Structures are given as C-alpha cells and as structure tokens.
Amino acid sequence: MKASARLVVTLDSHGNSVVRVLRSMTPLTLVPHRRVGPLALVHLVSSVTAPLGGDSLSLTVEVGPGASLELRGVAATLLLPGSSGEESSSSVRFLVEGSVRYLPEPTVVTNRANHTSVVEAELDGHAQLRTREVLVLGRAGEKPGTLSSSVRATRCGKPLLHQQLVVGDPSVDASSAGLAGRRVVGTEVVLDSVERGTDGGEWWSVVPLAAGGSLATALGDDVVTVTRVLDAI
Amino acid sequence: MLTALILADSRFPGGGHVHSGGLEEAAARGLVHDEPSLRAFLHGRLLGAGLLAAGFAAAAARGEDLAVLDAELDARTPSPAQRAASRAQGRGMLRAARRAWPSARLDALPRDPHQPLVIGVLVDDAFEAALTCAYLAVSGPASAAVRLLGLDPFGVNAIVASLAVEDVASRACEELPALGSPALDLLAEAHVRREGVRLFGS
C-alpha cells in the first residue's frame, strides 16, 4: 500500500489556528477536532492495519507563522512483516513556521518486521517543535524485527539534531554500549528557545542540544516508566 | 600511513589515555566485569559511536567543509558530556599535531574541534582515517578495562583484534552516518554526575 497525506494549518485573522488543507489517504486518516482556538488538534488514525512489509507511507505537515498544531496518535503502531519479507517505510515531513507538537503512541517492532522510519523537520527562526518516539522491541516474549528510525531537524537550514536508531541486531541491542538490553527506548525532542539544564538518572537524561533545544532519552523495560520521563520535560 | 600509526599508538601524546569512552561508568555499575561483557560493550561501541566517528574522519579526509562537518557532528551528538569528551580529545590531538604536521587545513579547523575531524585532516586517505578513528573508539576503552578491572591484557588484546574494525571503517566511507548510541550517552551523562573518585575524564 502506498499512501501520502498532507495537513496544512495556518493562523486566521481572529488568532485561531485553522486546518486549511486536510488530505487523508488510507491508512493515514487525519481527524480534525471541531473546536476553534489558538491550537488546532488533529488525530492521526491508522484506518487499516499498517504498516505491513511493502507499505510506503508519507505525511507532510505545514504550519504557518503564529499557528499551533497538536498532532496525536490514537493507538500504538505495530510494525508487521509482509508476505515475502519486503521492507516497509514511513516518512513524516514538517515545515514549521509556527508551533507543532507531534505525539504518536508507541511503535512496536514485531518479529520479522523490516521498517525504515524518517522524520524530517525544517524550522524557521522562531518555530517550535516537540516530537516523541517510543519504540518497543517486540511484543511480550517476542524478538524484535529490524527498524531504522531517524530524525533530522534543521533551523534555517542549520542542523539541530540528526539521530538514527537501529534496532534488531541482538548483539548490539544487548550491549551496554547499545540499548543495554532494555526493551523500550523513548526520546522526546523539544526544539524551542527555552533553556533547560541537564538532568538525569540511571537510564534517563534530559540534555541541551548544541545548537538549541533539548532531548530527553529514557531506556526501560516498560512503556509506562519511559513515558513518565518524557512527560516530565 | 605513518601518521595513522602514530595517531593510533597509545604513546601518542594527545591526552586520549584519560578517556574511557563510557567504560568507567559501565564498570562502576557492574555492566562490564569480565571478558565476555567487555566484548559485548566494545562490539556495541564500535558499531554505534565508532561508526559515527569514523564516518566523520573519512569525510574530513575527503576534504569536505570542516565547519559544516563540525555542526553536523554536534547535531549527531546530543549528549553534552559526549560533545565535551570528543572536543577535549580533538584539542589534545591538535596540540600535538601542530608541532608534528603543521598545515593550513589544520589551522582551518574550528576551535576545540571534534576529534574525528582532526584525524581526517591529518590522515588524508579516507579509509585510513576511518580505520584510525574506529580503532581508537575501541582501543581506549579496552585499555581502560585492563586498568579498571584488572583484566588479562592478552585476553583484552585478543578481543580488540577480533572486532570488525575494518568492516566498520569501510562502511563509514560510504555515507555520513547518523547513528545514535542512547545507552552510551546515558552512561556519559551519569559519569559526569558521579561523585567520588573518577580515574577518567569520560
């Protein structure tokens, strides 16, 4: 299944963030909320079981100056294999002049899945972006398939963050220099002008990035423990 | 080739011996305590942080813009402790290199450059630069393990010799990597916070 969806949010003359373009394509179904205000809320619903091996999904999100969007998932995403081992891929591209919070639910890398995920964000001078990723290595008692997940964010063309996470190589996942044998890895990127100090515990940290913004990282054995860290930033 | 050998030599006076690459913190937590756990640590370190560093050494050796590479490596190093360790090792290496191999390109490096960029400027063959960098990504932590845990030097050397350093160096030459190392970053941040005696700077 190949699908591309697009969402454009702008600020109207009354100071409301308004969805101007909403183009869903199964399985990427965008559900806007009918409330009017400074923040537009849209849910991203997977309207078919996806992604399966062979699927290629892409979503483009544009948010204009002064506008704010919250894009939320509704359910965990299960990365599943196709019938003959093909790769699946998903990409989300943000063009931000206003403010975006992208909060999908956790992604579960099931056995034999083979997926590549790319999140790209281009921010202008004052744009803000918050994006979360929680990866679960397999369902209970299941070995994970393979996933490459990368995020790249730039502000006015200059790189703020570029990280690729690869899971599914047992020797690296188990290494204390890899994922330290933890089943759940979560990150939350906050790109804004707020200065946050460094904080951390045994398997979590909140750190300032070199060119502005912060990153929270947590490793754990369950989603609840990991998201608690991410919620706190 | 001689330059690469000198840079990879533990007797090179670049200050690399004060960095353990996260090994000290991993050892303090008991995560690395014997040869098998050291092998697993070094394997993960090589395929993550080692590949990333080697890719930037190769890019610098190919003559790519150093200021751009410096900013791109910062964006791929979210942990301030890791950035500080990379720049401290770059500064130490640069200090020794200015006397040994002065050049205009060495002077073109940003202030306190990331170590992989210094290696790439000094070793102008991309594969050799990547190999030097990938080797240093595991040789420092390996020798730290001997000092911290009293492991058998022959056994540790055999582990280093068995790692896929050349494969990683080849892959590092293909495209600029962006691999993150979440656990290493968390170990590096915790190491900075750790109170009491620390033998290593990172």
Coordinates of C-alpha atoms in Angstrom, one line a residue:
Chain A
M1 CA 0.0 0.0 0.0
K2 CA 1.4 3.4 -0.9
A3 CA -0.2 6.5 0.7
S4 CA 0.6 10.1 1.1
A5 CA -1.3 12.6 3.3
R6 CA -1.0 16.3 3.8
L7 CA -2.0 18.7 6.5
V8 CA -1.7 22.5 6.4
V9 CA -2.5 24.7 9.4
T10 CA -2.5 28.5 9.4
L11 CA -3.4 31.3 11.6
D12 CA -6.6 33.2 10.7
S13 CA -7.3 36.9 11.3
H14 CA -9.0 36.1 14.6
G15 CA -6.0 34.4 16.1
N16 CA -7.3 30.9 15.6
S17 CA -5.2 28.0 14.2
V18 CA -7.2 26.7 11.2
V19 CA -6.8 23.5 9.2
R20 CA -6.6 24.7 5.6
V21 CA -5.6 21.5 3.9
L22 CA -6.6 18.1 5.1
R23 CA -5.8 15.3 2.6
S24 CA -6.1 11.9 4.1
M25 CA -5.2 8.7 2.2
T26 CA -5.9 5.3 3.8
P27 CA -4.3 4.2 6.1
L28 CA -3.2 7.8 7.0
T29 CA -6.5 9.2 8.2
L30 CA -6.4 12.7 9.7
V31 CA -9.3 13.6 12.0
P32 CA -9.5 17.2 13.0
H33 CA -11.3 18.4 16.1
R34 CA -14.2 20.9 15.6
R35 CA -13.1 23.2 18.3
V36 CA -12.0 26.7 17.4
G37 CA -9.0 28.3 19.2
P38 CA -5.3 29.1 19.1
L39 CA -4.4 25.4 19.0
A40 CA -5.6 23.0 16.3
L41 CA -5.9 19.4 17.4
V42 CA -5.7 16.7 14.8
H43 CA -5.6 12.9 15.4
L44 CA -3.7 10.6 13.1
V45 CA -5.7 7.4 12.8
S46 CA -4.4 4.3 11.1
S47 CA -7.5 3.3 9.3
V48 CA -6.1 0.0 8.1
T49 CA -3.6 -2.4 9.8
A50 CA -0.3 -0.8 8.7
P51 CA 2.5 -0.6 8.1
L52 CA 3.0 -4.1 6.7
G53 CA 6.0 -5.1 4.7
G54 CA 5.8 -3.4 1.3
D55 CA 3.9 -0.4 2.5
S56 CA 5.2 3.1 1.9
L57 CA 3.5 5.9 3.8
S58 CA 4.3 9.6 3.8
L59 CA 2.8 12.5 5.6
T60 CA 3.6 16.2 5.1
V61 CA 2.7 18.8 7.7
E62 CA 2.9 22.5 7.2
V63 CA 2.2 25.0 10.0
G64 CA 2.2 28.7 9.2
P65 CA 3.6 31.7 11.2
G66 CA 1.8 32.0 14.6
A67 CA -0.3 28.8 14.1
S68 CA -0.1 25.9 16.5
L69 CA -0.9 22.3 15.8
E70 CA -1.1 19.3 18.1
L71 CA -0.9 16.0 16.1
R72 CA -1.7 13.0 18.2
G73 CA -1.8 9.3 17.6
V74 CA -4.7 7.2 19.0
A75 CA -3.2 3.7 19.2
A76 CA 0.2 2.0 19.2
T77 CA 1.6 1.2 15.8
L78 CA 2.5 -2.4 15.2
L79 CA 5.3 -2.8 12.6
L80 CA 4.4 -6.1 10.8
P81 CA 6.2 -8.1 8.2
G82 CA 4.8 -8.5 4.7
S83 CA 4.1 -11.9 3.0
S84 CA 7.6 -12.1 1.4
G85 CA 9.9 -10.0 3.6
E86 CA 9.7 -6.7 1.8
E87 CA 10.6 -3.5 3.6
S88 CA 8.0 -1.0 4.8
S89 CA 8.7 2.7 5.2
S90 CA 7.1 5.7 6.6
S91 CA 8.1 9.4 6.5
V92 CA 6.8 12.4 8.2
R93 CA 8.0 15.8 7.0
F94 CA 7.3 19.0 9.0
L95 CA 7.7 22.5 7.6
V96 CA 7.2 24.7 10.6
E97 CA 6.9 28.5 10.9
G98 CA 4.6 28.2 13.9
S99 CA 4.4 25.5 16.6
V100 CA 3.9 21.7 16.4
R101 CA 3.5 19.0 19.0
Y102 CA 3.7 15.6 17.4
L103 CA 2.8 12.9 19.9
P104 CA 2.3 9.5 18.3
E105 CA 1.7 6.4 20.5
P106 CA 4.4 3.8 20.9
T107 CA 5.7 1.8 18.0
V108 CA 6.1 -2.0 18.5
V109 CA 8.7 -3.7 16.3
T110 CA 7.3 -7.2 15.9
N111 CA 9.3 -10.2 14.8
R112 CA 10.4 -10.2 11.2
A113 CA 9.2 -6.6 10.6
N114 CA 11.7 -4.6 8.4
H115 CA 10.9 -1.0 8.6
T116 CA 12.5 2.4 7.9
S117 CA 11.1 5.5 9.5
V118 CA 12.2 9.0 8.8
V119 CA 11.1 12.2 10.5
E120 CA 12.3 15.4 8.9
A121 CA 11.6 18.9 10.3
E122 CA 12.5 22.2 8.8
L123 CA 12.0 25.1 11.2
D124 CA 12.2 28.8 10.6
G125 CA 13.8 31.2 13.1
H126 CA 11.0 31.2 15.7
A127 CA 9.3 27.9 15.0
Q128 CA 8.8 25.3 17.8
L129 CA 8.6 21.6 17.5
R130 CA 8.1 18.8 20.1
T131 CA 8.2 15.3 18.9
R132 CA 8.1 12.0 20.7
E133 CA 9.2 8.5 19.8
V134 CA 8.7 5.4 21.9
L135 CA 10.0 2.1 20.5
V136 CA 9.1 -1.3 21.9
L137 CA 11.4 -4.2 20.9
G138 CA 8.8 -6.9 20.2
R139 CA 5.5 -7.8 21.9
A140 CA 5.7 -9.7 25.2
G141 CA 8.3 -12.5 24.9
E142 CA 8.9 -11.7 21.2
K143 CA 12.2 -11.0 19.5
P144 CA 12.1 -7.7 17.5
G145 CA 12.4 -7.5 13.7
T146 CA 14.6 -4.7 12.4
L147 CA 13.9 -1.0 12.4
S148 CA 15.9 2.0 11.3
S149 CA 14.4 5.2 12.7
S150 CA 15.9 8.5 12.0
V151 CA 15.1 12.1 12.9
R152 CA 16.7 15.2 11.4
A153 CA 15.7 18.7 12.4
T154 CA 17.1 21.9 11.0
R155 CA 16.5 25.6 11.8
C156 CA 17.0 28.0 8.9
G157 CA 19.0 25.2 7.2
K158 CA 21.4 24.6 10.1
P159 CA 21.3 21.2 11.8
L160 CA 19.9 20.9 15.3
L161 CA 19.5 17.2 15.7
H162 CA 20.2 14.2 13.5
Q163 CA 19.9 10.8 15.1
Q164 CA 19.4 7.3 13.6
L165 CA 18.4 4.5 15.9
V166 CA 18.8 0.9 14.6
V167 CA 17.2 -1.9 16.5
G168 CA 17.1 -5.6 15.8
D169 CA 20.8 -6.7 15.9
P170 CA 20.7 -8.8 19.1
S171 CA 24.4 -8.3 19.8
V172 CA 24.1 -4.5 19.7
D173 CA 20.7 -4.4 21.4
A174 CA 22.1 -6.4 24.4
S175 CA 25.4 -4.4 24.6
S176 CA 25.7 -1.9 27.4
A177 CA 27.0 0.4 24.7
G178 CA 23.9 -0.3 22.5
L179 CA 20.5 -0.5 24.1
A180 CA 21.8 -2.2 27.3
G181 CA 19.3 -5.0 26.9
R182 CA 16.3 -2.7 27.6
R183 CA 13.0 -3.4 25.7
V184 CA 11.8 0.1 25.5
V185 CA 13.6 3.2 24.2
G186 CA 12.0 6.6 24.3
T187 CA 13.1 10.1 23.1
E188 CA 11.4 13.4 23.2
V189 CA 12.9 16.3 21.2
V190 CA 11.9 19.8 22.2
L191 CA 13.1 22.5 19.8
D192 CA 12.4 25.9 21.2
S193 CA 14.2 28.8 22.9
V194 CA 13.7 27.6 26.5
E195 CA 16.9 26.9 28.3
R196 CA 16.7 23.7 30.3
G197 CA 19.5 22.4 32.5
T198 CA 21.0 18.9 32.3
D199 CA 19.2 16.3 34.4
G200 CA 19.3 12.5 34.6
G201 CA 19.1 9.2 36.4
E202 CA 20.5 5.7 35.9
W203 CA 18.9 5.2 32.4
W204 CA 17.4 8.6 31.5
S205 CA 18.6 12.1 30.8
V206 CA 17.4 15.5 29.7
V207 CA 20.2 17.4 27.9
P208 CA 20.6 20.6 26.0
L209 CA 21.5 20.2 22.3
A210 CA 24.5 22.1 20.9
A211 CA 22.5 24.4 18.6
G212 CA 19.4 25.0 20.8
G213 CA 16.6 22.8 22.2
S214 CA 16.6 19.7 24.4
L215 CA 16.4 16.0 24.2
A216 CA 15.0 13.6 26.7
T217 CA 16.1 10.0 26.4
A218 CA 14.9 7.0 28.5
L219 CA 15.6 3.3 28.4
G220 CA 13.4 0.9 30.3
D221 CA 11.6 -2.3 30.4
D222 CA 8.1 -0.9 30.1
V223 CA 6.3 1.9 28.3
V224 CA 4.9 3.5 31.5
T225 CA 8.4 4.1 33.0
V226 CA 9.8 5.5 29.8
T227 CA 6.9 7.8 29.0
R228 CA 6.9 9.2 32.6
V229 CA 10.4 10.6 31.9
L230 CA 9.3 12.0 28.6
D231 CA 6.1 13.6 30.1
A232 CA 8.3 15.5 32.6
I233 CA 10.2 17.5 30.1
Chain B
M1 CA 50.1 5.5 6.7
L2 CA 52.8 6.5 9.3
T3 CA 50.6 9.4 10.5
A4 CA 47.7 6.9 11.1
L5 CA 50.1 4.6 13.0
I6 CA 51.3 7.4 15.2
L7 CA 47.8 8.6 16.0
A8 CA 46.6 5.1 16.9
D9 CA 49.6 4.5 19.1
S10 CA 48.7 4.7 22.8
R11 CA 52.0 6.5 23.3
F12 CA 50.9 9.4 21.1
P13 CA 50.8 12.5 23.4
G14 CA 47.2 13.5 22.6
G15 CA 45.7 13.0 26.0
G16 CA 43.5 10.1 24.9
H17 CA 44.5 8.0 27.8
V18 CA 42.3 10.0 30.2
H19 CA 39.1 8.9 28.4
S20 CA 37.5 5.6 28.8
G21 CA 34.6 6.0 26.3
G22 CA 31.9 5.2 28.9
L23 CA 33.8 2.1 30.1
E24 CA 34.5 3.5 33.6
E25 CA 30.8 4.2 34.2
A26 CA 29.8 0.8 32.8
A27 CA 32.4 -0.9 35.0
A28 CA 31.2 1.1 38.1
R29 CA 27.7 -0.3 37.5
G30 CA 28.9 -3.8 37.0
L31 CA 27.7 -3.8 33.4
V32 CA 31.2 -4.7 32.3
H33 CA 33.0 -7.0 34.6
D34 CA 34.7 -9.7 32.6
E35 CA 35.9 -10.5 29.1
P36 CA 32.5 -11.5 27.6
S37 CA 30.8 -8.4 28.9
L38 CA 33.8 -6.3 27.7
R39 CA 33.5 -7.9 24.3
A40 CA 29.8 -7.0 24.1
F41 CA 30.5 -3.4 25.2
L42 CA 33.2 -2.9 22.6
H43 CA 31.2 -4.5 19.9
G44 CA 28.2 -2.2 20.5
R45 CA 30.5 0.8 20.9
L46 CA 32.3 0.0 17.6
L47 CA 29.0 -0.4 15.6
G48 CA 27.5 2.8 17.1
A49 CA 29.8 5.6 18.2
G50 CA 32.7 4.1 16.4
L51 CA 31.0 4.0 13.0
L52 CA 29.7 7.6 13.5
A53 CA 33.2 9.0 14.4
A54 CA 34.8 7.0 11.6
G55 CA 32.3 8.4 9.1
F56 CA 33.3 12.0 10.1
A57 CA 37.0 11.2 9.9
A58 CA 36.5 9.9 6.4
A59 CA 34.5 12.9 5.3
A60 CA 37.2 15.3 6.7
A61 CA 39.9 13.3 4.9
R62 CA 37.9 13.7 1.6
G63 CA 38.2 17.4 2.0
E64 CA 34.7 18.3 3.0
D65 CA 33.9 21.6 4.6
L66 CA 35.1 21.4 8.2
A67 CA 32.7 23.9 9.7
V68 CA 29.8 22.1 8.2
L69 CA 31.1 18.7 9.5
D70 CA 31.6 20.2 12.9
A71 CA 28.0 21.4 13.1
E72 CA 26.7 18.1 11.7
L73 CA 28.6 16.1 14.3
D74 CA 27.3 18.3 17.0
A75 CA 23.7 17.6 15.8
R76 CA 24.5 13.8 16.0
T77 CA 26.0 14.1 19.5
P78 CA 23.0 15.1 21.7
S79 CA 24.9 14.4 25.0
P80 CA 26.9 17.4 26.2
A81 CA 29.2 15.0 28.0
Q82 CA 29.9 13.2 24.8
R83 CA 30.5 16.5 22.9
A84 CA 32.9 17.7 25.6
A85 CA 34.8 14.4 25.5
S86 CA 35.1 14.5 21.7
R87 CA 36.2 18.1 21.7
A88 CA 38.7 17.6 24.6
Q89 CA 40.3 14.7 22.7
G90 CA 40.3 16.8 19.5
R91 CA 42.0 19.6 21.3
G92 CA 44.7 17.3 22.8
M93 CA 45.3 15.7 19.4
L94 CA 45.5 19.1 17.7
R95 CA 48.1 20.4 20.1
A96 CA 50.5 17.6 19.4
A97 CA 49.7 17.6 15.7
R98 CA 50.5 21.3 15.2
R99 CA 54.1 20.6 16.1
A100 CA 54.4 17.4 14.1
W101 CA 52.4 18.1 10.9
P102 CA 51.7 21.8 10.6
S103 CA 49.3 22.7 7.7
A104 CA 46.9 25.3 6.5
R105 CA 44.0 22.8 6.7
L106 CA 44.9 22.0 10.4
D107 CA 44.7 25.8 11.0
A108 CA 41.3 25.8 9.3
L109 CA 39.8 23.5 12.0
P110 CA 37.3 25.2 14.3
R111 CA 38.3 25.9 17.9
D112 CA 38.3 22.7 20.0
P113 CA 37.4 20.5 17.1
H114 CA 35.8 17.2 17.4
Q115 CA 38.5 14.5 17.4
P116 CA 37.3 12.7 14.2
L117 CA 37.8 15.9 12.2
V118 CA 41.4 16.2 13.4
I119 CA 42.1 12.6 12.4
G120 CA 40.6 13.2 9.0
V121 CA 42.7 16.3 8.4
L122 CA 45.9 14.6 9.4
V123 CA 45.3 11.2 7.7
D124 CA 44.2 12.3 4.2
D125 CA 43.2 8.8 3.0
A126 CA 39.5 8.4 3.8
F127 CA 39.7 4.7 4.7
E128 CA 42.9 5.0 6.8
A129 CA 41.3 8.0 8.7
A130 CA 38.1 5.9 9.3
L131 CA 40.2 2.9 10.4
T132 CA 42.3 5.0 12.8
C133 CA 39.1 6.6 14.3
A134 CA 37.2 3.3 14.6
Y135 CA 40.2 1.6 16.2
L136 CA 40.6 4.4 18.7
A137 CA 36.9 4.1 19.5
V138 CA 37.6 0.6 21.0
S139 CA 41.3 0.7 21.9
G140 CA 40.9 3.4 24.6
P141 CA 38.0 1.7 26.4
A142 CA 39.8 -1.7 26.1
S143 CA 43.0 -0.4 27.8
A144 CA 40.8 1.4 30.4
A145 CA 39.2 -2.0 31.1
V146 CA 42.6 -3.5 31.8
R147 CA 43.4 -0.7 34.3
L148 CA 40.0 -0.5 36.0
L149 CA 39.0 -4.2 36.1
G150 CA 42.5 -5.8 36.1
L151 CA 41.5 -8.0 33.2
D152 CA 44.2 -10.1 31.4
P153 CA 45.9 -7.8 28.9
F154 CA 46.4 -10.8 26.5
G155 CA 42.7 -11.6 26.6
V156 CA 41.6 -8.0 26.1
N157 CA 44.0 -7.6 23.2
A158 CA 42.6 -10.7 21.6
I159 CA 39.1 -9.2 21.9
V160 CA 40.2 -6.0 20.2
A161 CA 41.9 -8.0 17.4
S162 CA 38.7 -9.9 16.8
L163 CA 36.4 -6.9 16.4
A164 CA 35.2 -5.9 12.9
V165 CA 37.1 -2.6 12.9
E166 CA 38.0 -2.8 9.2
D167 CA 34.4 -3.6 8.2
V168 CA 33.2 -0.6 10.2
A169 CA 35.8 1.6 8.6
S170 CA 34.7 0.5 5.1
R171 CA 31.0 1.2 5.9
A172 CA 32.0 4.6 7.4
C173 CA 33.3 5.7 4.0
E174 CA 30.0 5.0 2.2
E175 CA 27.9 7.8 3.5
L176 CA 27.9 10.2 6.5
P177 CA 26.4 8.1 9.3
A178 CA 24.0 9.5 12.0
L179 CA 23.8 6.5 14.3
G180 CA 22.9 7.4 17.9
S181 CA 24.1 5.5 21.0
P182 CA 21.4 6.0 23.6
A183 CA 23.0 3.9 26.3
L184 CA 26.5 5.3 25.8
D185 CA 25.0 8.8 26.0
L186 CA 23.3 8.0 29.3
L187 CA 26.4 6.4 30.7
A188 CA 28.4 9.5 29.7
E189 CA 25.9 11.8 31.4
A190 CA 25.8 9.7 34.5
H191 CA 29.7 9.6 34.6
V192 CA 29.8 13.4 34.8
R193 CA 27.2 13.4 37.6
R194 CA 29.0 10.6 39.6
E195 CA 30.5 11.8 42.8
G196 CA 33.8 10.5 44.3
V197 CA 37.0 9.4 42.6
R198 CA 37.0 9.1 38.8
L199 CA 40.1 8.0 37.0
F200 CA 38.9 9.0 33.6
G201 CA 37.5 12.2 32.1
S202 CA 34.8 10.3 30.2

